[in-house]
Short mmCIF file of C-alpha atoms in Angstrom, two decimals:
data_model
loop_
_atom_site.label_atom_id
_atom_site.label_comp_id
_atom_site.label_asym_id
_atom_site.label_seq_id
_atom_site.Cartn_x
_atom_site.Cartn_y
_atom_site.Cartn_z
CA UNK A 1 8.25 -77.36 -5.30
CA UNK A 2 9.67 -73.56 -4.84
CA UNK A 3 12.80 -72.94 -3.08
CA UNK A 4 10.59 -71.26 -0.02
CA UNK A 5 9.47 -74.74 0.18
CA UNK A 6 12.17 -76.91 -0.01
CA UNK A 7 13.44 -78.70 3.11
CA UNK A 8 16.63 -77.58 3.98
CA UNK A 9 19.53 -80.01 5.17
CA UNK A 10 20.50 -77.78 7.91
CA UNK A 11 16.51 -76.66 9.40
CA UNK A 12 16.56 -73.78 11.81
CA UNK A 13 16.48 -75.45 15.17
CA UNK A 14 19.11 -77.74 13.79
CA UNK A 15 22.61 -77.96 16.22
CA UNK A 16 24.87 -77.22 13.10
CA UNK A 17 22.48 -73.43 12.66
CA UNK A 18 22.85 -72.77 16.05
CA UNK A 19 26.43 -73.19 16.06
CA UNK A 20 26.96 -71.18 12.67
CA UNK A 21 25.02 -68.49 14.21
CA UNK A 22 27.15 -68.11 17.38
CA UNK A 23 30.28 -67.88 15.14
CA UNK A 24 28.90 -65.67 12.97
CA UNK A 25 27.73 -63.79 15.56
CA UNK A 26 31.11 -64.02 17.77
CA UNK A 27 33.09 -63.11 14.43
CA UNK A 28 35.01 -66.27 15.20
CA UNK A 29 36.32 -66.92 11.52
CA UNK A 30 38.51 -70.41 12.89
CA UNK A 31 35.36 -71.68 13.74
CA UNK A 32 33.11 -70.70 11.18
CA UNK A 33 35.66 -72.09 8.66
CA UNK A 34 35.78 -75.20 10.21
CA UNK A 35 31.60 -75.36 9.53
CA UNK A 36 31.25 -74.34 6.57
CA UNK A 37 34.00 -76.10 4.56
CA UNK A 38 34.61 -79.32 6.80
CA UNK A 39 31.19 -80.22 8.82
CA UNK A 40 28.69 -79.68 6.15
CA UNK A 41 27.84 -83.47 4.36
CA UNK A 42 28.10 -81.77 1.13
CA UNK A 43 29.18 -78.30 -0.64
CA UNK A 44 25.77 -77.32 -1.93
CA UNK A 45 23.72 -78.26 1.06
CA UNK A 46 20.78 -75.62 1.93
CA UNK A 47 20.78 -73.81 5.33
CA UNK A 48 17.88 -72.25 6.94
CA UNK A 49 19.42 -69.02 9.11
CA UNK A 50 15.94 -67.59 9.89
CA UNK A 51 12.02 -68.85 9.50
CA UNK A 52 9.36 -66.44 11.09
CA UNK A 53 6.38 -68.22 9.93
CA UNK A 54 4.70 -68.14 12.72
CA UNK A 55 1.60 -69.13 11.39
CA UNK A 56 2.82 -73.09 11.14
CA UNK A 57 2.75 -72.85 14.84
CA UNK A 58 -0.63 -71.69 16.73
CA UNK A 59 1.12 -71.56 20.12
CA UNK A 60 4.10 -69.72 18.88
CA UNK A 61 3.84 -66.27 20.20
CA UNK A 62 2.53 -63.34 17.93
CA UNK A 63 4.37 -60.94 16.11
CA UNK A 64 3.66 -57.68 17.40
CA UNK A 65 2.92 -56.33 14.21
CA UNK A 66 0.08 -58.54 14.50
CA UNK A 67 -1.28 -56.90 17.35
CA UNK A 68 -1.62 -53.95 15.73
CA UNK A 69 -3.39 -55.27 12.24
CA UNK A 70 -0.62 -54.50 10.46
CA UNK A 71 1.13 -58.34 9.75
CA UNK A 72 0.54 -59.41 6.13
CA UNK A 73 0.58 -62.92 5.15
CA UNK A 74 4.13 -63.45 3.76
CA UNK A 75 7.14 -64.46 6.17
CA UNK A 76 11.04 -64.41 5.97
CA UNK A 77 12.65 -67.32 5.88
CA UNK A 78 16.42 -66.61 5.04
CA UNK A 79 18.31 -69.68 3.07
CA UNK A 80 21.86 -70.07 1.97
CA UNK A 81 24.47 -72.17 1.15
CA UNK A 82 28.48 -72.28 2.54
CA UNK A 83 29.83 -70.36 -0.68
CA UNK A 84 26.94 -67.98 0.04
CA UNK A 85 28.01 -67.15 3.84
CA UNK A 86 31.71 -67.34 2.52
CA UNK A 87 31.40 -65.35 -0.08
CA UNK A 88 29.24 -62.63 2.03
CA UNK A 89 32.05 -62.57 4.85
CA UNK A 90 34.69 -62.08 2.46
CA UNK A 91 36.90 -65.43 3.39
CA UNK A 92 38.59 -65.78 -0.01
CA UNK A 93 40.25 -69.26 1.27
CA UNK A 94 36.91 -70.82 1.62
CA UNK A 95 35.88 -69.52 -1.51
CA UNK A 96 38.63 -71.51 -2.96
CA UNK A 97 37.99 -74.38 -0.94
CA UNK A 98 34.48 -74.83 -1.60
CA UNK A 99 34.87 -74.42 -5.73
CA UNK A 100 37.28 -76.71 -5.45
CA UNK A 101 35.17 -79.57 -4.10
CA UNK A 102 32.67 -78.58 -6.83
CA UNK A 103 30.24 -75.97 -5.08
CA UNK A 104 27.65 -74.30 -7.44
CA UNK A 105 28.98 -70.56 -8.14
CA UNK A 106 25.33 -69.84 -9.30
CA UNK A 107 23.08 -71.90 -6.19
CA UNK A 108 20.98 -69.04 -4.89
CA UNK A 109 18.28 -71.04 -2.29
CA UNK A 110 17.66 -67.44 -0.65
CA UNK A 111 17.29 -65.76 -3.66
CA UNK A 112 21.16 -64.25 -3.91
CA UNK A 113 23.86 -66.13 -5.25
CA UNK A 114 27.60 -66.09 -3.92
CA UNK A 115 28.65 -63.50 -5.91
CA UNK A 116 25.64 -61.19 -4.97
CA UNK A 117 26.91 -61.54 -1.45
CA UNK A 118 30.72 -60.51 -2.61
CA UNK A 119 29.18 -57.49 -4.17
CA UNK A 120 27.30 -56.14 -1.50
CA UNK A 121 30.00 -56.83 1.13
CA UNK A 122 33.10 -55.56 -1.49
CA UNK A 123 34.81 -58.60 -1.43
CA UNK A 124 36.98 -58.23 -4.75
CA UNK A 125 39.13 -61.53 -4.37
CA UNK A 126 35.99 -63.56 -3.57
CA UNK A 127 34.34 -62.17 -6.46
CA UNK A 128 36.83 -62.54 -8.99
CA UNK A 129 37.20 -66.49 -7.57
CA UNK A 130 33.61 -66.98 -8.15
CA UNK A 131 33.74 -65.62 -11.93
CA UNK A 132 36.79 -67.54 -12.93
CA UNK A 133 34.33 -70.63 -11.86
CA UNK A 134 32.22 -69.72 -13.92
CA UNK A 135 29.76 -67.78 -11.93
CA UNK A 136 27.09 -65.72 -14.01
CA UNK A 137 28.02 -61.86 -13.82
CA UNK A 138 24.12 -61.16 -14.56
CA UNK A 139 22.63 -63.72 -12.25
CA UNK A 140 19.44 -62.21 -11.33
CA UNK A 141 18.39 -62.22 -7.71
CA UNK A 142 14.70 -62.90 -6.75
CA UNK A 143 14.13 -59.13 -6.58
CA UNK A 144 16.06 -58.94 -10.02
CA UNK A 145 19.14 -57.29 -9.48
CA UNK A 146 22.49 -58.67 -10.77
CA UNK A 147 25.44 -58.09 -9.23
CA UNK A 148 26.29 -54.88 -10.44
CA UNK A 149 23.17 -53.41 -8.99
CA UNK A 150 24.56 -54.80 -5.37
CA UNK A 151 27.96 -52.85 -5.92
CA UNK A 152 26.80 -50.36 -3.75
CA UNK A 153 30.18 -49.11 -1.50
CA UNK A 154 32.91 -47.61 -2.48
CA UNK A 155 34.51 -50.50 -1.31
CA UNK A 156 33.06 -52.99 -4.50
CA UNK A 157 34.38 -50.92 -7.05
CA UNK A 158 36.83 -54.05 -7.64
CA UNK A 159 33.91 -55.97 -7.70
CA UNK A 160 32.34 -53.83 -10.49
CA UNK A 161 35.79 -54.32 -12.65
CA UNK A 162 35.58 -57.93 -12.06
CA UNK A 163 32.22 -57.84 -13.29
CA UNK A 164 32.68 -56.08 -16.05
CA UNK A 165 35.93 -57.91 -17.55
CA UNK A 166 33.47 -61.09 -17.22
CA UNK A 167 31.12 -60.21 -19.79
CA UNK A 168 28.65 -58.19 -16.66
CA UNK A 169 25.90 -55.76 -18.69
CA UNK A 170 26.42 -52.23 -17.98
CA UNK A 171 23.17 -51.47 -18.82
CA UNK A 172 20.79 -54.34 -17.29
CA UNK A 173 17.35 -53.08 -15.68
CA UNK A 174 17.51 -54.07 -11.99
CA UNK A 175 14.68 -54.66 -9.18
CA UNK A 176 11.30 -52.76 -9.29
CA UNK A 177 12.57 -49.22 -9.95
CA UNK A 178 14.21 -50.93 -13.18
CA UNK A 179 17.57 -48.92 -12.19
CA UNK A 180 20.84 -49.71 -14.02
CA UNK A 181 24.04 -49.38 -12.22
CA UNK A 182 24.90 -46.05 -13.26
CA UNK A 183 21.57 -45.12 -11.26
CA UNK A 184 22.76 -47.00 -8.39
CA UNK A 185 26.27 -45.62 -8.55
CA UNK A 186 24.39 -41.57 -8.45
CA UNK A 187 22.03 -42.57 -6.07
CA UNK A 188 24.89 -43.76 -3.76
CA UNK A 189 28.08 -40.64 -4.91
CA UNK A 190 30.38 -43.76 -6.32
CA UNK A 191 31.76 -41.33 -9.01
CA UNK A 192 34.17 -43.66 -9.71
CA UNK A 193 32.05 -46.90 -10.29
CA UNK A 194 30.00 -43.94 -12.72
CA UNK A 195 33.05 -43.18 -14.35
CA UNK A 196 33.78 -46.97 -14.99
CA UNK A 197 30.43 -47.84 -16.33
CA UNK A 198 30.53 -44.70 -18.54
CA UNK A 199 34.00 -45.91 -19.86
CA UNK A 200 31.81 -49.17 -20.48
CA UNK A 201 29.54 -47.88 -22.76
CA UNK A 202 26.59 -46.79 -19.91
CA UNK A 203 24.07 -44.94 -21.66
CA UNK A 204 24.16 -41.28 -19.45
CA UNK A 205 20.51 -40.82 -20.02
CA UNK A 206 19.02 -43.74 -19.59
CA UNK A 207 16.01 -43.87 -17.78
CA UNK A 208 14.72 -46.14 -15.16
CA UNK A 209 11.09 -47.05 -13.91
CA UNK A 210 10.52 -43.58 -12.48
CA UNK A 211 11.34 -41.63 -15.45
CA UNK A 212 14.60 -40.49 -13.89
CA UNK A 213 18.31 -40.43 -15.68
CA UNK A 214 21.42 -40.96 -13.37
CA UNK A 215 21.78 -37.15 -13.21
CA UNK A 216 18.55 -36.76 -11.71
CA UNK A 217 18.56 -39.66 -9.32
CA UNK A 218 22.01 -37.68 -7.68
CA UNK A 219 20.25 -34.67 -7.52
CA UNK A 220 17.07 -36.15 -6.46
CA UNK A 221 18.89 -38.02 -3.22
CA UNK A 222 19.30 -37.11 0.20
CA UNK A 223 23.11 -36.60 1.68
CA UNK A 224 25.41 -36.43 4.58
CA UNK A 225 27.24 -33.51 4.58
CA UNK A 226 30.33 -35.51 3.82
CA UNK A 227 29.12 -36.71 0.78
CA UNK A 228 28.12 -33.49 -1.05
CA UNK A 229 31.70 -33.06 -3.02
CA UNK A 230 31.41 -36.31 -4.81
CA UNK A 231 27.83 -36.14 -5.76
CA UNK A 232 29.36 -32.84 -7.17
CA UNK A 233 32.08 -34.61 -8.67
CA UNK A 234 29.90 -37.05 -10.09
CA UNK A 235 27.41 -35.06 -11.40
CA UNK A 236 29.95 -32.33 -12.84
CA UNK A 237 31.11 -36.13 -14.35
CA UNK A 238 27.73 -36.70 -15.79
CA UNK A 239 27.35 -33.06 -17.21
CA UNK A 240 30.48 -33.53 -19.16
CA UNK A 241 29.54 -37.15 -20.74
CA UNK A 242 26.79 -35.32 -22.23
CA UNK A 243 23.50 -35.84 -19.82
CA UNK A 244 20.58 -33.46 -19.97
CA UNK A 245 20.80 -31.32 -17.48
CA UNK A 246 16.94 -30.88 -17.69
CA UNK A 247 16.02 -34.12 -18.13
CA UNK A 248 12.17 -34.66 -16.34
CA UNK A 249 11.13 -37.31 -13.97
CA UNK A 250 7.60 -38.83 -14.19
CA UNK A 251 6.23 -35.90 -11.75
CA UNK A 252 8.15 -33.43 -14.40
CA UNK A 253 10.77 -32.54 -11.83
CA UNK A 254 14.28 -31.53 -13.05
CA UNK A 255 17.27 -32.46 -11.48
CA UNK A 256 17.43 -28.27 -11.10
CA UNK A 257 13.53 -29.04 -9.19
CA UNK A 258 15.55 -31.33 -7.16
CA UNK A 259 18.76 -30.18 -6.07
CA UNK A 260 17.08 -26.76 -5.09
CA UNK A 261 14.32 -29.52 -3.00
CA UNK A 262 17.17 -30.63 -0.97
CA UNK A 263 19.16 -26.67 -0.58
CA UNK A 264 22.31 -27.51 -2.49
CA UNK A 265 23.58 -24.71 -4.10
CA UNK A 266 26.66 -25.71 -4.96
CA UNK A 267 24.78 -28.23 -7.60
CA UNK A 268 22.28 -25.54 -8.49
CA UNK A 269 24.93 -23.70 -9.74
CA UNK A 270 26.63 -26.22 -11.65
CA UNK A 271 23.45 -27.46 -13.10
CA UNK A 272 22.39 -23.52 -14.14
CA UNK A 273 26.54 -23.44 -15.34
CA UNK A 274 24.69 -26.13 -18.16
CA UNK A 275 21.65 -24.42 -19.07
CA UNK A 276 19.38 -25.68 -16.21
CA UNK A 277 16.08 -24.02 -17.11
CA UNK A 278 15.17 -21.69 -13.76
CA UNK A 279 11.16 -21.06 -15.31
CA UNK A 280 10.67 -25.41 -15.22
CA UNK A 281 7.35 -25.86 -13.87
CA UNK A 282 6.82 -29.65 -12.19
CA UNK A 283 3.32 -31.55 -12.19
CA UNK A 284 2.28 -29.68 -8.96
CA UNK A 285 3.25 -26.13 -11.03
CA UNK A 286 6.46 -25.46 -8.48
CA UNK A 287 9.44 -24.02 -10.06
CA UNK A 288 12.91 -24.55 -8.95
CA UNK A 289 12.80 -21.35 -6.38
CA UNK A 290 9.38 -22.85 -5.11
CA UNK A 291 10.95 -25.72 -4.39
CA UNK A 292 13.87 -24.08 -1.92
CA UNK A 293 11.27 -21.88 -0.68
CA UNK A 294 9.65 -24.78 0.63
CA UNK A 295 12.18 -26.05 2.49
CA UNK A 296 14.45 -23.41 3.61
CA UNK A 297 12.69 -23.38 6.94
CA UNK A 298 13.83 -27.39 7.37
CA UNK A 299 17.19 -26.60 6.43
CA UNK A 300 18.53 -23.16 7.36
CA UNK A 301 22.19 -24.87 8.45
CA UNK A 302 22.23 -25.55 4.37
CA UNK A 303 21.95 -21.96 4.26
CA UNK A 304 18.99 -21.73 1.43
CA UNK A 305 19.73 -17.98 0.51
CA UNK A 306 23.11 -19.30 -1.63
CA UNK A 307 20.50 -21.35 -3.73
CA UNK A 308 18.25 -18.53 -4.04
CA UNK A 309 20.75 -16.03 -4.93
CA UNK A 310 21.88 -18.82 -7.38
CA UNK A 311 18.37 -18.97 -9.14
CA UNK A 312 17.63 -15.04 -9.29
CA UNK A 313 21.25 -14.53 -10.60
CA UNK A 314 20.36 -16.84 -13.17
CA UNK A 315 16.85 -15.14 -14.01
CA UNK A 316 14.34 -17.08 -12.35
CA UNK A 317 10.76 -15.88 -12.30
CA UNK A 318 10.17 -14.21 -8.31
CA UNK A 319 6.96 -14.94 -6.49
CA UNK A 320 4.08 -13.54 -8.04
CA UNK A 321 3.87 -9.94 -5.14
CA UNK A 322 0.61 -10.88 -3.58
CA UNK A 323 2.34 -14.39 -2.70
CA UNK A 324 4.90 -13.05 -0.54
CA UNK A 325 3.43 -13.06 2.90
CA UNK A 326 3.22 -17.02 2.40
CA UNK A 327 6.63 -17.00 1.23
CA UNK A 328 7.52 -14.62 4.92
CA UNK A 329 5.29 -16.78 6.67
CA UNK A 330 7.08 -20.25 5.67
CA UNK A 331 10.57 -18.82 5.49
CA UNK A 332 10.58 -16.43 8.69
CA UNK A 333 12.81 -17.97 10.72
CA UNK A 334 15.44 -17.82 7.45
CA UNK A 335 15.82 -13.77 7.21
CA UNK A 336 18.78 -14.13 4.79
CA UNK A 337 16.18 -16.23 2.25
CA UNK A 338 13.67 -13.19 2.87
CA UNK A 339 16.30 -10.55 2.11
CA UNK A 340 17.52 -11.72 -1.11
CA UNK A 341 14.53 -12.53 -2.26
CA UNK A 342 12.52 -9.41 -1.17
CA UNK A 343 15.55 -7.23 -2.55
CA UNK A 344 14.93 -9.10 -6.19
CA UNK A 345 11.91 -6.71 -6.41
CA UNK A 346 11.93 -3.01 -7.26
CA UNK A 347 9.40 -2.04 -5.24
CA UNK A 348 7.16 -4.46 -3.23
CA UNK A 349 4.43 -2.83 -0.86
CA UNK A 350 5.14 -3.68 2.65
CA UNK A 351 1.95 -4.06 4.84
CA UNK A 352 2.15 -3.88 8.81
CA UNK A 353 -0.19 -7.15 8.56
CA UNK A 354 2.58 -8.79 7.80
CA UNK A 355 3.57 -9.45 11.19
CA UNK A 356 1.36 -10.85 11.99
CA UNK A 357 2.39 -14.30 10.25
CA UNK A 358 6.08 -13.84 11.75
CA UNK A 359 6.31 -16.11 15.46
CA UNK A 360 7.01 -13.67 18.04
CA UNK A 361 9.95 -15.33 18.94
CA UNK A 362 11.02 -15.42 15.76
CA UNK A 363 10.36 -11.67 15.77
CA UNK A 364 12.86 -11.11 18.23
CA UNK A 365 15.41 -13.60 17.53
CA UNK A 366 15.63 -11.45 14.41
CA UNK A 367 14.47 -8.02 15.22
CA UNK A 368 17.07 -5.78 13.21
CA UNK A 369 16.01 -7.44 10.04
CA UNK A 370 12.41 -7.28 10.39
CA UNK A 371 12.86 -4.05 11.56
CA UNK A 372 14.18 -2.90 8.86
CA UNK A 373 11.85 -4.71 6.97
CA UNK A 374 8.51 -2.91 8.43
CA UNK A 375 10.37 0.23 8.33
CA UNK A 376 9.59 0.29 4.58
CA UNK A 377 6.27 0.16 4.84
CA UNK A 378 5.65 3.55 3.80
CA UNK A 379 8.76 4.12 2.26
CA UNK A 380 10.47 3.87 -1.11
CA UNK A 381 12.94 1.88 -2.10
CA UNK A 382 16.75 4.08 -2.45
CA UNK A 383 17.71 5.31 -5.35
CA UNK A 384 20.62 2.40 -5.21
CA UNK A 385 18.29 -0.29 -5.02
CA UNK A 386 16.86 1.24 -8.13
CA UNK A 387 19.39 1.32 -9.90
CA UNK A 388 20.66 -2.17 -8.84
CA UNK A 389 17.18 -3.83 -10.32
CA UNK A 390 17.81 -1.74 -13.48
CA UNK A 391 21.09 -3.16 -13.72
CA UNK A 392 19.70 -6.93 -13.11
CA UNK A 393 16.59 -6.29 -15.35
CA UNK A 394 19.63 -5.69 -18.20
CA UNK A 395 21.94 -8.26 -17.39
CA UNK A 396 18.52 -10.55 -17.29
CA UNK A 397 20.16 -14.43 -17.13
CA UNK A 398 23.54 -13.47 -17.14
CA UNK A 399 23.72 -11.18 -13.84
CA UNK A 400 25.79 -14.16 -13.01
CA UNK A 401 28.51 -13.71 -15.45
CA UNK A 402 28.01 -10.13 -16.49
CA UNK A 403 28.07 -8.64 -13.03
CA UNK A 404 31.70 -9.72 -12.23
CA UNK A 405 32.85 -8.49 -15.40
CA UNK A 406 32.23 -4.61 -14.21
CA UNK A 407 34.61 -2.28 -13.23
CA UNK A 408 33.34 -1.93 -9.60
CA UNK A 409 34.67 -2.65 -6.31
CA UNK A 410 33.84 -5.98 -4.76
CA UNK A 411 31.23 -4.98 -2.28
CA UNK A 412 29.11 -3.33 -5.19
CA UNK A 413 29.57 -6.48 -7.50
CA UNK A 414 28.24 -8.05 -3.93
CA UNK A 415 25.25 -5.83 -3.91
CA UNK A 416 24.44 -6.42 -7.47
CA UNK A 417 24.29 -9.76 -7.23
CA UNK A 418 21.97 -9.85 -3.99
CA UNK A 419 24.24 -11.03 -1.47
CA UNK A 420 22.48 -10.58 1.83
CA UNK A 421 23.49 -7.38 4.73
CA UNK A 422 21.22 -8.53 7.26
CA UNK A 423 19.11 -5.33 7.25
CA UNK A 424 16.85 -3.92 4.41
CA UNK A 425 17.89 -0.77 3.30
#
């Protein structure tokens, strides 16, 4: 019989569930003490919090996903056990209390044990009670991820140490993307649980089911504003244990193809800082700037220009000329991306059919720029901007370090190094 089948002491629709429910629900911690460790019949007994199978029951109502097609034939039911809820609320006393009267650190009728539930909620003491009984640091859930893989706060990182001092494997395959916890940590910014798995022996490269290495899985995931420093941190971490900083997913994207994918160019720069090749071509054939090019439009707040400037300072390939009105036409409403990249040409023939793939409102959100844009059409370029792509051409890669190294004022070391006037001149 599998556990999905077993019959559970406490069912459902039992007066004992309903009651846990309302205190967990209520946060009444008194009360859901006083279930879990005194009106239970025994310390191991099965609970059933949740059973959707409707399909037991003809004149239950439908799901709506039903309605719709869309139901498949699996359900949820959700067991546990007392050290499970325990452990997952954090009440270290009951913890105690329940190992004491013999609970099972390892019983896991919902597929999670007690001490996957500390780690996801970042319950160190409860953790660290659970391991000193014995509990198994690499207990695999029923998806296949061991604890480590659920230290995914800040907040477990006491969990992680707990882990680890038990014997834990730093490098254990978890769930279907086969991560390890270093992935987790840089898919999540926890440079700190990265920097104690590195001190643990972590291999920085590894790779998990998608090809990726840690590096690449920070670069390759979305952020809040507020957590852009420590994925920098964290990466800039990575960098310096030694991880390829062009490592290639299974679609041949870089962590470069990525961080330029979601406009970060404070991490394009650090990852060009380490030799990040700017000419890497992906599956699709998009190179890093295609990749910001794409999505300037979605992000303009992100200000995409920095990451282009970052890439042409660094001697990326610019769009092949005849490309460009797709490049105006995607990026219009981002003038500052146009400019830089426009001014990374010597000359580049303008053509009055060019507006028409610029919105009208657009147009005149922005009119000095494009202005100054169409007013090239029949124009050369100045003998400064001449000179300036002479000077790039030159410095080739290294405009980025060579530039500043020139005796010239600020503004031209500005100039040289494409930062954007708002007008074409």
């Amino acid at each position: 019989m599998s556990i999905s089948d077993r019959l559970p002491d406490y069912p459902v629709n039992s007066d004992f569930v309903r009651k846990l429910k309302s205190a967990l629900e209520g946060r009444d911690e008194a009360r859901l003490r006083d279930l879990i460790c005194a009106d239970v019949r025994h310390v191991d007994a099965v609970i059933e919090l949740a059973n959707d199978d409707w399909m037991k029951d003809p004149s239950a109502p439908l799901p709506p996903g039903v309605l719709v097609g869309l139901w498949t034939l699996e359900y949820r039911r959700e067991l546990t056990t007392p050290l499970c809820i325990a452990a997952a609320q954090g009440h270290t006393a009951c913890v105690r209390h329940l190992l004491g009267r013999g609970a099972d650190p390892d019983a896991s009728p919902g597929g999670r044990g007690a001490l996957h539930e500390a780690c996801l909620g970042g319950h160190t003491a409860c953790a660290r009670l659970l391991l000193q009984h014995r509990a198994d640091p690499d207990l695999l859930s029923a998806e296949g991820l061991a604890p480590l893989h659920l230290c995914r706060t800040a907040a477990s990182l006491g969990c992680a140490q707990a882990l680890l001092e038990h014997g834990a494997s730093v490098q254990l395959e978890g769930g279907a993307g086969r991560d390890t916890p270093l992935h987790v940590a840089a898919q999540r910014c926890l440079d700190e649980h990265a920097r104690l798995y590195l001190h643990h022996g972590a291999s920085v490269d590894a790779r998990n089911g998608r090809g990726e290495t840690a590096l690449s899985a920070a670069c390759g995931a979305a952020r809040r504003p507020d957590e852009h420093a420590r994925c920098l941190r964290l990466c800039a971490l990575l960098l310096r244990r030694g991880a390829a900083a062009d490592a290639r997913d299974e679609d041949e994207r870089s962590p470069l193809h990525k961080a330029c994918g979601h406009v970060r160019p404070s991490l394009a720069r650090l990852l060009l800082r380490h030799g990040a090749d700017t000419h890497a071509l992906d599956y699709g054939g998009a190179s890093p700037l295609a990749r910001v090019l794409q999505t300037a439009a979605c992000a303009p707040e992100a200000e995409p220009q920095l990451t282009v400037q970052e890439l042409l300072n660094h001697g990326s390939p610019t769009v092949w000329p005849d490309a460009f009105p797709k490049v105006l036409k995607s990026c219009a409403a981002v003038p500052a991306v146009i400019e830089v990249l426009f001014n990374s040409y010597p000359q580049l023939r303008v053509s009055e059919s060019w507006k028409e793939v610029i919105p009208e409102e657009v147009f005149q959100m922005h009119r000095a720029f494009y202005r100054s844009l169409f007013a090239l059409a029949h124009t050369p370029r100045c003998l400064q901007h001449l000179c300036r792509c002479a000077i790039r051409k030159s410095f080739g890669r290294k405009c980025f370090s060579l530039v500043p190294l020139l005796p010239l004022p600020e503004t031209l070391q500005n100039y040289l190094l494409l930062e954007p006037e708002g007008v074409l001149r």
